[in-house]
């Protein structure tokens, strides 16, 4: 399907509120003043034509140099307020809108980027960037469906620029790259391809599947942070389990690091769906991570953490899950609360949620739930000072006796301050 300018204008009006459309016209006029052309490109246009809502509005400015985008952003800030975050070397600027304007427009940030070409001096390294025209800017992009631009300049407002048959691929649900060296330039596009394919329900073309297979070896050269960033994006999709399964089938996980060759089964599908059904899971991507890596040993977790440079808090949770897994058989019994506490105390909320979701055993689940909702908050009323007043020497015995008092509260052996004091005196006396 080809689109006329009028049809695109109608789609823009449908997708953007009136205030935002007015703002686009203002930015367009400011761009014209510095003899620059204005476009919207990438995910927003792709999703506009697919009738999928997307607020990621990336404006592209074709001017004399990389300074064109920072210049426009600065003009807008001077007139409307807010603040700017600049990356001059890449010709990009983020305009953080003042809150009143943000509310009116329905977005917090407007991204401006100068049209540029990229040149890869070395495969897998970040590219050298230089100012260039819109055609070259589209050529540096990952997939044909992300190369469609819409002109927002007054003279041809709404005109589609489609140099790489992006509209054809959109209509045919095809994910294709622009040239045969695309994955050599940037192997993270392999991960992006699988993510977009699953998200949009598209098919990676056969030619690209072969290219992916041939480029897998390059993934090991990509830095930890870039790979992790792409994995985090995968884990923030609606159904990441399908993407992880595809990564596994295509050998992509293993190409990143041997230990990521894990899980492509019904268990993972069920557990990921379960994560989404629990509203108490707030760090959803960490819990997904833990379930994805659930079968790994501590040593393997160490290797993955190193390869992906995982945050130390996530690594800690993953290791705790690994260590606690071996005690789950104890938790499958009708045991005293103090025993449950002994197993689960000190583990992070994320680790606890991973363990809770990982189990199929109703008793384990109930015991973890009890700990999560109740037992972890149980503390003795007395403190160390009271024990010392009772005659105990300060030192490690204080902690030991407090732990015994806590266990006694948990198991119902004491139930009020009087019974607690009585037990404390006895424990101090016996010490
Ligand atoms: P999403 O909808 O997940 O945000 P997106 O397509 O908007 O996906 P972004 O990561 O926001 O992706 O990137 C914006 C645009 O920049 C993309 O549409 C694509 O054209 C381009 N792009 C992003 N990453 C790459 C890459 N690794 N190689 C080439 N082009 C890229």
CSV table of C-alpha atoms and ligand atoms in Angstrom, one decimal:
chain,number,residue,atom,x,y,z
A,1,UNK,CA,0.0,0.0,0.0
A,2,UNK,CA,1.3,3.5,-0.9
A,3,UNK,CA,0.3,6.4,1.2
A,4,UNK,CA,-0.7,9.9,0.0
A,5,UNK,CA,0.4,12.9,2.0
A,6,UNK,CA,-3.2,13.5,3.0
A,7,UNK,CA,-3.5,10.0,4.4
A,8,UNK,CA,-0.4,10.4,6.4
A,9,UNK,CA,-1.6,13.7,7.8
A,10,UNK,CA,-4.8,12.0,8.9
A,11,UNK,CA,-2.8,9.2,10.6
A,12,UNK,CA,-0.6,11.8,12.3
A,13,UNK,CA,-3.6,13.7,13.6
A,14,UNK,CA,-5.0,10.4,14.9
A,15,UNK,CA,-1.8,9.5,16.7
A,16,UNK,CA,-0.8,12.9,18.1
A,17,UNK,CA,-2.9,15.2,20.1
A,18,UNK,CA,-3.7,18.7,18.9
A,19,UNK,CA,-1.1,20.4,21.1
A,20,UNK,CA,1.6,18.0,19.9
A,21,UNK,CA,0.7,18.6,16.3
A,22,UNK,CA,0.9,22.4,17.0
A,23,UNK,CA,4.3,21.8,18.5
A,24,UNK,CA,5.5,19.9,15.5
A,25,UNK,CA,4.5,22.8,13.3
A,26,UNK,CA,6.4,25.2,15.5
A,27,UNK,CA,9.5,23.0,15.3
A,28,UNK,CA,9.1,22.7,11.6
A,29,UNK,CA,9.0,26.5,11.3
A,30,UNK,CA,12.1,26.9,13.4
A,31,UNK,CA,13.9,24.3,11.3
A,32,UNK,CA,12.9,26.2,8.1
A,33,UNK,CA,14.4,29.3,9.6
A,34,UNK,CA,17.8,27.7,9.8
A,35,UNK,CA,17.3,26.1,6.4
A,36,UNK,CA,16.9,22.6,7.8
A,37,UNK,CA,14.4,19.9,7.0
A,38,UNK,CA,12.4,18.1,9.7
A,39,UNK,CA,11.4,14.4,9.7
A,40,UNK,CA,10.0,11.8,12.0
A,41,UNK,CA,11.7,8.5,11.5
A,42,UNK,CA,12.0,5.0,12.9
A,43,UNK,CA,9.8,3.1,15.4
A,44,UNK,CA,7.2,5.9,15.5
A,45,UNK,CA,6.6,5.8,11.7
A,46,UNK,CA,6.7,2.0,11.6
A,47,UNK,CA,4.1,1.8,14.4
A,48,UNK,CA,2.0,4.6,12.9
A,49,UNK,CA,1.6,2.6,9.6
A,50,UNK,CA,0.9,-0.6,11.6
A,51,UNK,CA,-1.7,1.3,13.7
A,52,UNK,CA,0.2,0.5,16.9
A,53,UNK,CA,0.4,3.2,19.5
A,54,UNK,CA,3.9,4.5,20.1
A,55,UNK,CA,4.9,7.7,21.9
A,56,UNK,CA,8.6,7.4,21.1
A,57,UNK,CA,8.7,10.4,18.8
A,58,UNK,CA,12.2,10.8,17.3
A,59,UNK,CA,12.6,14.0,15.3
A,60,UNK,CA,15.4,14.1,12.8
A,61,UNK,CA,16.8,17.3,11.4
A,62,UNK,CA,18.6,17.6,8.1
A,63,UNK,CA,20.7,20.7,8.3
A,64,UNK,CA,24.2,21.9,7.5
A,65,UNK,CA,26.0,20.0,10.2
A,66,UNK,CA,25.6,17.8,13.3
A,67,UNK,CA,24.9,21.0,15.2
A,68,UNK,CA,21.5,21.4,13.6
A,69,UNK,CA,19.7,19.2,16.2
A,70,UNK,CA,21.2,20.8,19.3
A,71,UNK,CA,20.5,24.2,17.8
A,72,UNK,CA,16.8,23.5,17.3
A,73,UNK,CA,16.5,22.0,20.7
A,74,UNK,CA,18.2,25.0,22.3
A,75,UNK,CA,15.8,27.4,20.4
A,76,UNK,CA,12.8,25.4,21.7
A,77,UNK,CA,14.2,25.4,25.3
A,78,UNK,CA,14.7,29.2,25.2
A,79,UNK,CA,11.1,29.7,24.1
A,80,UNK,CA,9.3,27.1,26.1
A,81,UNK,CA,11.7,26.3,29.1
A,82,UNK,CA,12.7,22.8,30.3
A,83,UNK,CA,16.3,21.6,29.8
A,84,UNK,CA,18.5,20.0,27.2
A,85,UNK,CA,20.8,17.0,27.4
A,86,UNK,CA,23.3,17.2,24.5
A,87,UNK,CA,25.5,14.6,22.8
A,88,UNK,CA,27.3,16.9,20.3
A,89,UNK,CA,29.5,14.2,19.0
A,90,UNK,CA,26.5,12.3,17.7
A,91,UNK,CA,24.4,15.4,16.9
A,92,UNK,CA,21.6,14.5,19.2
A,93,UNK,CA,19.7,16.5,21.9
A,94,UNK,CA,17.0,15.5,24.4
A,95,UNK,CA,14.6,18.3,25.3
A,96,UNK,CA,13.2,17.6,28.7
A,97,UNK,CA,9.9,19.4,28.6
A,98,UNK,CA,8.8,21.7,31.5
A,99,UNK,CA,6.1,19.8,33.4
A,100,UNK,CA,3.1,21.9,32.3
A,101,UNK,CA,4.0,21.5,28.6
A,102,UNK,CA,4.8,17.8,29.1
A,103,UNK,CA,1.2,17.3,30.4
A,104,UNK,CA,-0.3,19.2,27.5
A,105,UNK,CA,1.7,17.3,24.9
A,106,UNK,CA,1.4,13.9,26.6
A,107,UNK,CA,5.1,13.3,26.6
A,108,UNK,CA,8.1,14.2,28.8
A,109,UNK,CA,10.9,14.3,26.3
A,110,UNK,CA,11.4,15.2,22.7
A,111,UNK,CA,14.4,13.7,21.0
A,112,UNK,CA,16.2,15.5,18.2
A,113,UNK,CA,18.9,14.0,16.1
A,114,UNK,CA,20.8,15.5,13.2
A,115,UNK,CA,20.8,13.4,10.0
A,116,UNK,CA,24.1,11.5,9.9
A,117,UNK,CA,26.0,8.7,8.4
A,118,UNK,CA,27.9,6.1,10.3
A,119,UNK,CA,31.2,4.5,9.4
A,120,UNK,CA,32.4,1.3,11.1
A,121,UNK,CA,36.2,1.4,11.3
A,122,UNK,CA,36.2,-2.0,13.0
A,123,UNK,CA,33.3,-4.5,13.1
A,124,UNK,CA,31.4,-4.6,16.4
A,125,UNK,CA,32.9,-1.3,17.6
A,126,UNK,CA,30.9,1.9,17.9
A,127,UNK,CA,30.7,3.8,14.6
A,128,UNK,CA,32.3,7.1,13.6
A,129,UNK,CA,29.6,9.6,13.0
A,130,UNK,CA,29.4,12.5,10.5
A,131,UNK,CA,26.7,14.9,9.3
A,132,UNK,CA,24.9,13.6,6.1
A,133,UNK,CA,21.6,13.8,4.3
A,134,UNK,CA,18.4,12.0,5.2
A,135,UNK,CA,19.1,9.2,2.6
A,136,UNK,CA,22.4,8.3,4.3
A,137,UNK,CA,20.8,8.6,7.7
A,138,UNK,CA,18.2,6.0,6.7
A,139,UNK,CA,20.9,3.8,5.3
A,140,UNK,CA,22.6,3.5,8.7
A,141,UNK,CA,19.5,2.0,10.3
A,142,UNK,CA,18.9,-1.6,11.3
A,143,UNK,CA,15.9,-2.9,9.4
A,144,UNK,CA,14.0,-1.7,6.3
A,145,UNK,CA,10.9,-1.2,8.4
A,146,UNK,CA,12.7,1.3,10.5
A,147,UNK,CA,13.9,3.3,7.6
A,148,UNK,CA,10.6,5.0,6.7
A,149,UNK,CA,10.6,8.7,7.3
A,150,UNK,CA,7.8,11.2,7.2
A,151,UNK,CA,8.6,14.8,6.2
A,152,UNK,CA,7.4,17.4,8.7
A,153,UNK,CA,8.7,20.3,6.7
A,154,UNK,CA,6.1,22.8,5.5
A,155,UNK,CA,6.7,22.3,1.8
A,156,UNK,CA,6.0,18.6,1.8
A,157,UNK,CA,4.4,17.9,5.2
A,158,UNK,CA,3.2,14.2,5.3
A,159,UNK,CA,5.3,12.9,2.4
A,160,UNK,CA,6.7,9.4,3.0
A,161,UNK,CA,10.4,8.9,2.2
A,162,UNK,CA,10.8,5.2,1.7
A,163,UNK,CA,14.2,4.5,0.1
A,164,UNK,CA,14.5,0.8,1.3
A,165,UNK,CA,11.1,-0.6,0.6
A,166,UNK,CA,10.2,-0.4,4.2
A,167,UNK,CA,6.5,0.0,3.4
A,168,UNK,CA,6.5,-3.1,1.3
A,169,UNK,CA,8.2,-5.1,4.1
A,170,UNK,CA,5.7,-3.7,6.6
A,171,UNK,CA,2.8,-4.9,4.4
A,172,UNK,CA,4.4,-8.3,4.0
A,173,UNK,CA,5.4,-8.6,7.7
A,174,UNK,CA,9.0,-9.1,6.7
A,175,UNK,CA,12.0,-8.2,8.7
A,176,UNK,CA,15.0,-7.5,6.5
A,177,UNK,CA,18.3,-5.7,6.8
A,178,UNK,CA,19.6,-3.1,4.4
A,179,UNK,CA,22.8,-4.7,3.3
A,180,UNK,CA,24.8,-7.9,3.6
A,181,UNK,CA,27.3,-6.4,6.2
A,182,UNK,CA,24.6,-5.1,8.6
A,183,UNK,CA,25.4,-7.7,11.4
A,184,UNK,CA,29.1,-7.3,10.9
A,185,UNK,CA,28.7,-3.5,11.6
A,186,UNK,CA,26.6,-4.2,14.6
A,187,UNK,CA,25.9,-7.7,15.8
A,188,UNK,CA,23.4,-6.4,18.5
A,189,UNK,CA,21.0,-6.1,15.5
A,190,UNK,CA,20.7,-9.9,15.7
A,191,UNK,CA,19.0,-9.5,19.1
A,192,UNK,CA,17.0,-6.5,17.9
A,193,UNK,CA,15.8,-8.6,14.9
A,194,UNK,CA,14.5,-11.4,17.1
A,195,UNK,CA,12.8,-8.9,19.5
A,196,UNK,CA,11.1,-7.0,16.7
A,197,UNK,CA,10.1,-10.2,14.9
A,198,UNK,CA,8.3,-11.5,17.9
A,199,UNK,CA,6.8,-8.2,19.0
A,200,UNK,CA,5.3,-7.4,15.6
A,201,UNK,CA,4.5,-11.0,14.6
A,202,UNK,CA,6.8,-10.6,11.6
A,203,UNK,CA,9.1,-13.1,9.9
A,204,UNK,CA,12.9,-12.6,9.6
A,205,UNK,CA,13.5,-13.2,5.9
A,206,UNK,CA,15.4,-16.4,5.0
A,207,UNK,CA,18.3,-14.4,3.7
A,208,UNK,CA,18.6,-12.7,7.0
A,209,UNK,CA,18.3,-16.0,8.9
A,210,UNK,CA,21.4,-17.2,7.0
A,211,UNK,CA,23.2,-14.0,7.7
A,212,UNK,CA,22.4,-14.3,11.4
A,213,UNK,CA,23.8,-17.8,11.4
A,214,UNK,CA,27.0,-16.7,9.7
A,215,UNK,CA,27.4,-13.7,12.1
A,216,UNK,CA,26.9,-15.5,15.4
A,217,UNK,CA,30.6,-15.6,16.1
A,218,UNK,CA,30.7,-11.8,16.2
A,219,UNK,CA,28.5,-11.7,19.3
A,220,UNK,CA,31.3,-12.7,21.6
A,221,UNK,CA,33.2,-9.5,20.7
A,222,UNK,CA,30.3,-7.2,21.7
A,223,UNK,CA,30.8,-5.5,25.0
A,224,UNK,CA,28.8,-6.7,28.1
A,225,UNK,CA,26.9,-3.5,28.5
A,226,UNK,CA,25.6,-3.5,24.9
A,227,UNK,CA,24.5,-7.1,25.0
A,228,UNK,CA,22.9,-6.7,28.4
A,229,UNK,CA,21.1,-3.6,27.2
A,230,UNK,CA,19.5,-5.6,24.4
A,231,UNK,CA,18.6,-8.4,26.8
A,232,UNK,CA,17.0,-5.9,29.1
A,233,UNK,CA,14.9,-4.6,26.2
A,234,UNK,CA,13.9,-8.2,25.4
A,235,UNK,CA,12.8,-8.7,29.0
A,236,UNK,CA,10.7,-5.6,28.9
A,237,UNK,CA,8.6,-6.9,26.0
A,238,UNK,CA,5.1,-8.2,26.7
A,239,UNK,CA,6.0,-11.9,26.2
A,240,UNK,CA,9.8,-12.2,26.4
A,241,UNK,CA,9.6,-16.0,26.8
A,242,UNK,CA,8.9,-16.3,23.1
A,243,UNK,CA,11.9,-14.2,22.2
A,244,UNK,CA,14.1,-16.2,24.6
A,245,UNK,CA,12.9,-19.4,23.0
A,246,UNK,CA,13.7,-18.0,19.5
A,247,UNK,CA,17.2,-17.0,20.7
A,248,UNK,CA,17.7,-20.5,21.9
A,249,UNK,CA,16.6,-22.1,18.6
A,250,UNK,CA,18.8,-19.8,16.5
A,251,UNK,CA,21.8,-20.5,18.8
A,252,UNK,CA,22.1,-16.8,19.7
A,253,UNK,CA,22.1,-17.3,23.5
A,254,UNK,CA,25.0,-19.8,23.3
A,255,UNK,CA,26.9,-17.5,20.9
A,256,UNK,CA,26.8,-14.8,23.6
A,257,UNK,CA,28.1,-17.1,26.2
A,258,UNK,CA,27.9,-20.9,26.7
A,259,UNK,CA,25.7,-20.7,29.8
A,260,UNK,CA,23.0,-18.8,28.0
A,261,UNK,CA,22.1,-21.9,26.0
A,262,UNK,CA,19.4,-22.5,28.5
A,263,UNK,CA,15.6,-23.0,28.7
A,264,UNK,CA,13.3,-23.2,25.8
A,265,UNK,CA,10.5,-25.2,27.3
A,266,UNK,CA,7.0,-25.2,28.6
A,267,UNK,CA,8.2,-24.6,32.2
A,268,UNK,CA,9.6,-21.2,31.2
A,269,UNK,CA,6.5,-20.3,29.3
A,270,UNK,CA,4.3,-21.1,32.3
A,271,UNK,CA,6.5,-19.4,34.8
A,272,UNK,CA,6.8,-16.2,32.8
A,273,UNK,CA,3.1,-16.0,32.4
A,274,UNK,CA,2.8,-16.5,36.2
A,275,UNK,CA,5.2,-13.6,36.8
A,276,UNK,CA,2.8,-11.3,35.0
A,277,UNK,CA,-0.2,-12.6,37.0
A,278,UNK,CA,1.3,-11.5,40.3
A,279,UNK,CA,0.9,-7.8,41.0
A,280,UNK,CA,3.5,-7.8,43.8
A,281,UNK,CA,6.3,-8.4,41.3
A,282,UNK,CA,7.6,-4.9,40.7
A,283,UNK,CA,11.1,-5.7,39.4
A,284,UNK,CA,9.7,-7.9,36.6
A,285,UNK,CA,12.8,-8.1,34.5
A,286,UNK,CA,15.0,-9.3,37.4
A,287,UNK,CA,12.5,-12.0,38.2
A,288,UNK,CA,12.4,-13.0,34.5
A,289,UNK,CA,16.2,-13.2,34.6
A,290,UNK,CA,16.2,-15.5,37.6
A,291,UNK,CA,13.7,-17.9,36.0
A,292,UNK,CA,15.6,-17.9,32.7
A,293,UNK,CA,18.8,-18.8,34.5
A,294,UNK,CA,17.1,-21.0,37.1
A,295,UNK,CA,18.9,-24.2,36.2
A,296,UNK,CA,22.4,-22.8,36.3
A,297,UNK,CA,25.0,-23.6,38.9
A,298,UNK,CA,26.6,-20.9,41.0
A,299,UNK,CA,29.7,-21.1,38.9
A,300,UNK,CA,27.6,-20.7,35.7
A,301,UNK,CA,25.7,-17.7,37.3
A,302,UNK,CA,29.1,-16.2,37.9
A,303,UNK,CA,30.1,-16.6,34.2
A,304,UNK,CA,26.8,-15.1,33.0
A,305,UNK,CA,27.1,-12.2,35.4
A,306,UNK,CA,30.6,-11.5,34.2
A,307,UNK,CA,29.7,-11.7,30.5
A,308,UNK,CA,26.7,-9.4,30.9
A,309,UNK,CA,28.2,-7.2,33.6
A,310,UNK,CA,25.0,-7.7,35.7
A,311,UNK,CA,24.3,-5.3,38.5
A,312,UNK,CA,25.7,-6.7,41.8
A,313,UNK,CA,22.2,-6.6,43.3
A,314,UNK,CA,20.9,-8.9,40.6
A,315,UNK,CA,23.9,-11.2,40.8
A,316,UNK,CA,23.3,-11.4,44.5
A,317,UNK,CA,19.7,-12.5,44.0
A,318,UNK,CA,20.6,-15.0,41.4
A,319,UNK,CA,23.2,-16.6,43.7
A,320,UNK,CA,20.8,-16.6,46.6
A,321,UNK,CA,18.3,-18.5,44.4
A,322,UNK,CA,20.9,-21.0,43.4
A,323,UNK,CA,21.9,-21.6,47.1
A,324,UNK,CA,18.4,-21.8,48.4
A,325,UNK,CA,17.1,-24.2,45.6
A,326,UNK,CA,18.8,-27.1,47.4
A,327,UNK,CA,16.6,-26.4,50.6
A,328,UNK,CA,13.3,-26.4,48.7
A,329,UNK,CA,12.8,-30.0,49.7
A,330,UNK,CA,12.8,-29.0,53.3
A,331,UNK,CA,10.3,-26.2,52.6
A,332,UNK,CA,8.0,-28.9,51.1
A,333,UNK,CA,7.2,-30.1,54.6
A,334,UNK,CA,5.0,-28.9,57.4
A,335,UNK,CA,7.8,-27.3,59.3
A,336,UNK,CA,8.1,-24.8,62.1
A,337,UNK,CA,8.1,-21.1,61.1
A,338,UNK,CA,11.6,-20.7,62.6
A,339,UNK,CA,13.0,-23.3,60.2
A,340,UNK,CA,11.4,-21.5,57.2
A,341,UNK,CA,13.0,-18.3,58.5
A,342,UNK,CA,16.3,-19.9,58.9
A,343,UNK,CA,16.2,-21.0,55.2
A,344,UNK,CA,14.8,-17.7,53.7
A,345,UNK,CA,16.2,-15.0,56.0
A,346,UNK,CA,18.5,-12.5,54.3
A,347,UNK,CA,17.5,-13.2,50.8
A,348,UNK,CA,16.3,-10.4,48.6
A,349,UNK,CA,12.7,-9.8,47.6
A,350,UNK,CA,13.6,-10.6,44.0
A,351,UNK,CA,15.2,-13.9,45.0
A,352,UNK,CA,12.2,-14.8,47.1
A,353,UNK,CA,9.8,-14.0,44.2
A,354,UNK,CA,11.9,-16.1,41.8
A,355,UNK,CA,11.8,-19.1,44.3
A,356,UNK,CA,8.1,-18.6,44.9
A,357,UNK,CA,7.3,-18.6,41.2
A,358,UNK,CA,9.7,-21.4,40.3
A,359,UNK,CA,8.1,-24.0,42.5
A,360,UNK,CA,5.2,-26.3,41.5
A,361,UNK,CA,4.8,-27.5,45.1
A,362,UNK,CA,1.8,-25.9,47.0
A,363,UNK,CA,3.4,-26.4,50.4
A,364,UNK,CA,6.7,-24.7,49.3
A,365,UNK,CA,4.6,-21.9,47.9
A,366,UNK,CA,2.6,-21.5,51.1
A,367,UNK,CA,5.7,-21.5,53.2
A,368,UNK,CA,7.4,-18.9,51.1
A,369,UNK,CA,4.2,-16.8,51.1
A,370,UNK,CA,4.0,-17.0,54.9
A,371,UNK,CA,7.6,-15.9,55.2
A,372,UNK,CA,7.0,-13.1,52.6
A,373,UNK,CA,3.8,-11.8,54.2
A,374,UNK,CA,4.4,-12.5,57.9
A,375,UNK,CA,7.4,-14.3,59.3
A,376,UNK,CA,10.1,-12.0,58.0
A,377,UNK,CA,8.5,-9.1,60.0
A,378,UNK,CA,8.5,-11.0,63.3
A,379,UNK,CA,11.1,-9.6,65.7
A,380,UNK,CA,11.7,-10.0,69.5
A,381,UNK,CA,10.4,-7.1,71.6
A,382,UNK,CA,13.5,-7.1,73.8
A,383,UNK,CA,16.7,-5.7,72.4
A,384,UNK,CA,20.4,-6.2,73.2
A,385,UNK,CA,20.5,-3.5,75.8
A,386,UNK,CA,17.8,-5.3,77.8
A,387,UNK,CA,19.7,-8.5,77.7
A,388,UNK,CA,22.9,-6.8,78.9
A,389,UNK,CA,20.9,-5.2,81.7
A,390,UNK,CA,19.8,-8.8,82.6
A,391,UNK,CA,23.5,-9.6,83.1
A,392,UNK,CA,24.6,-10.8,79.7
A,393,UNK,CA,28.1,-9.7,78.5
A,394,UNK,CA,28.1,-7.8,75.3
A,395,UNK,CA,29.4,-9.9,72.4
A,396,UNK,CA,28.1,-12.5,70.0
A,397,UNK,CA,25.9,-14.2,72.6
A,398,UNK,CA,23.6,-11.1,72.4
A,399,UNK,CA,22.8,-11.9,68.8
A,400,UNK,CA,22.4,-15.6,69.5
A,401,UNK,CA,19.9,-15.1,72.3
A,402,UNK,CA,17.9,-12.5,70.3
A,403,UNK,CA,17.7,-15.1,67.4
A,404,UNK,CA,16.4,-17.7,69.9
A,405,UNK,CA,13.8,-15.2,71.2
A,406,UNK,CA,12.7,-14.5,67.6
A,407,UNK,CA,12.5,-18.3,66.9
A,408,UNK,CA,10.4,-18.7,70.0
A,409,UNK,CA,8.0,-15.9,68.9
A,410,UNK,CA,7.7,-17.5,65.4
A,411,UNK,CA,7.0,-21.0,66.8
A,412,UNK,CA,4.5,-19.7,69.4
A,413,UNK,CA,6.6,-20.8,72.4
A,414,UNK,CA,6.3,-17.2,73.7
A,415,UNK,CA,3.3,-15.0,73.1
A,416,UNK,CA,3.6,-11.8,75.2
A,417,UNK,CA,6.2,-9.6,76.8
A,418,UNK,CA,6.1,-11.5,80.1
A,419,UNK,CA,6.7,-14.9,78.5
A,420,UNK,CA,9.5,-13.3,76.4
A,421,UNK,CA,11.2,-11.8,79.5
A,422,UNK,CA,10.9,-15.1,81.3
A,423,UNK,CA,12.6,-17.0,78.4
A,424,UNK,CA,15.3,-14.3,78.1
A,425,UNK,CA,16.2,-14.5,81.8
A,426,UNK,CA,16.5,-18.3,81.4
A,427,UNK,CA,18.7,-18.0,78.3
A,428,UNK,CA,20.9,-15.4,80.0
A,429,UNK,CA,21.1,-17.5,83.1
A,430,UNK,CA,22.0,-20.6,81.1
A,431,UNK,CA,24.7,-18.8,79.1
B,1,LIG,P1,11.4,0.3,20.3
B,1,LIG,O1,10.0,0.4,19.7
B,1,LIG,O2,11.7,-1.0,21.0
B,1,LIG,O3,11.9,1.5,21.0
B,1,LIG,P2,12.7,1.4,18.1
B,1,LIG,O4,12.7,0.9,16.7
B,1,LIG,O5,12.0,2.7,18.4
B,1,LIG,O6,12.3,0.2,19.0
B,1,LIG,P3,15.1,2.5,19.3
B,1,LIG,O7,16.0,1.7,20.1
B,1,LIG,O8,14.3,3.5,20.1
B,1,LIG,O9,14.2,1.5,18.5
B,1,LIG,O10,15.9,3.2,18.2
B,1,LIG,C1,15.3,4.2,17.3
B,1,LIG,C2,15.7,3.9,15.9
B,1,LIG,O11,17.1,3.9,15.8
B,1,LIG,C3,15.2,2.6,15.3
B,1,LIG,O12,14.0,2.6,14.8
B,1,LIG,C4,16.3,2.3,14.3
B,1,LIG,O13,16.0,2.9,13.1
B,1,LIG,C5,17.5,2.9,14.9
B,1,LIG,N1,18.4,2.0,15.6
B,1,LIG,C6,18.4,1.7,16.9
B,1,LIG,N2,19.3,0.8,17.2
B,1,LIG,C7,20.0,0.5,16.0
B,1,LIG,C8,21.1,-0.3,15.7
B,1,LIG,N3,21.7,-1.1,16.6
B,1,LIG,N4,21.5,-0.3,14.4
B,1,LIG,C9,20.9,0.5,13.5
B,1,LIG,N5,19.9,1.3,13.8
B,1,LIG,C10,19.4,1.3,15.0
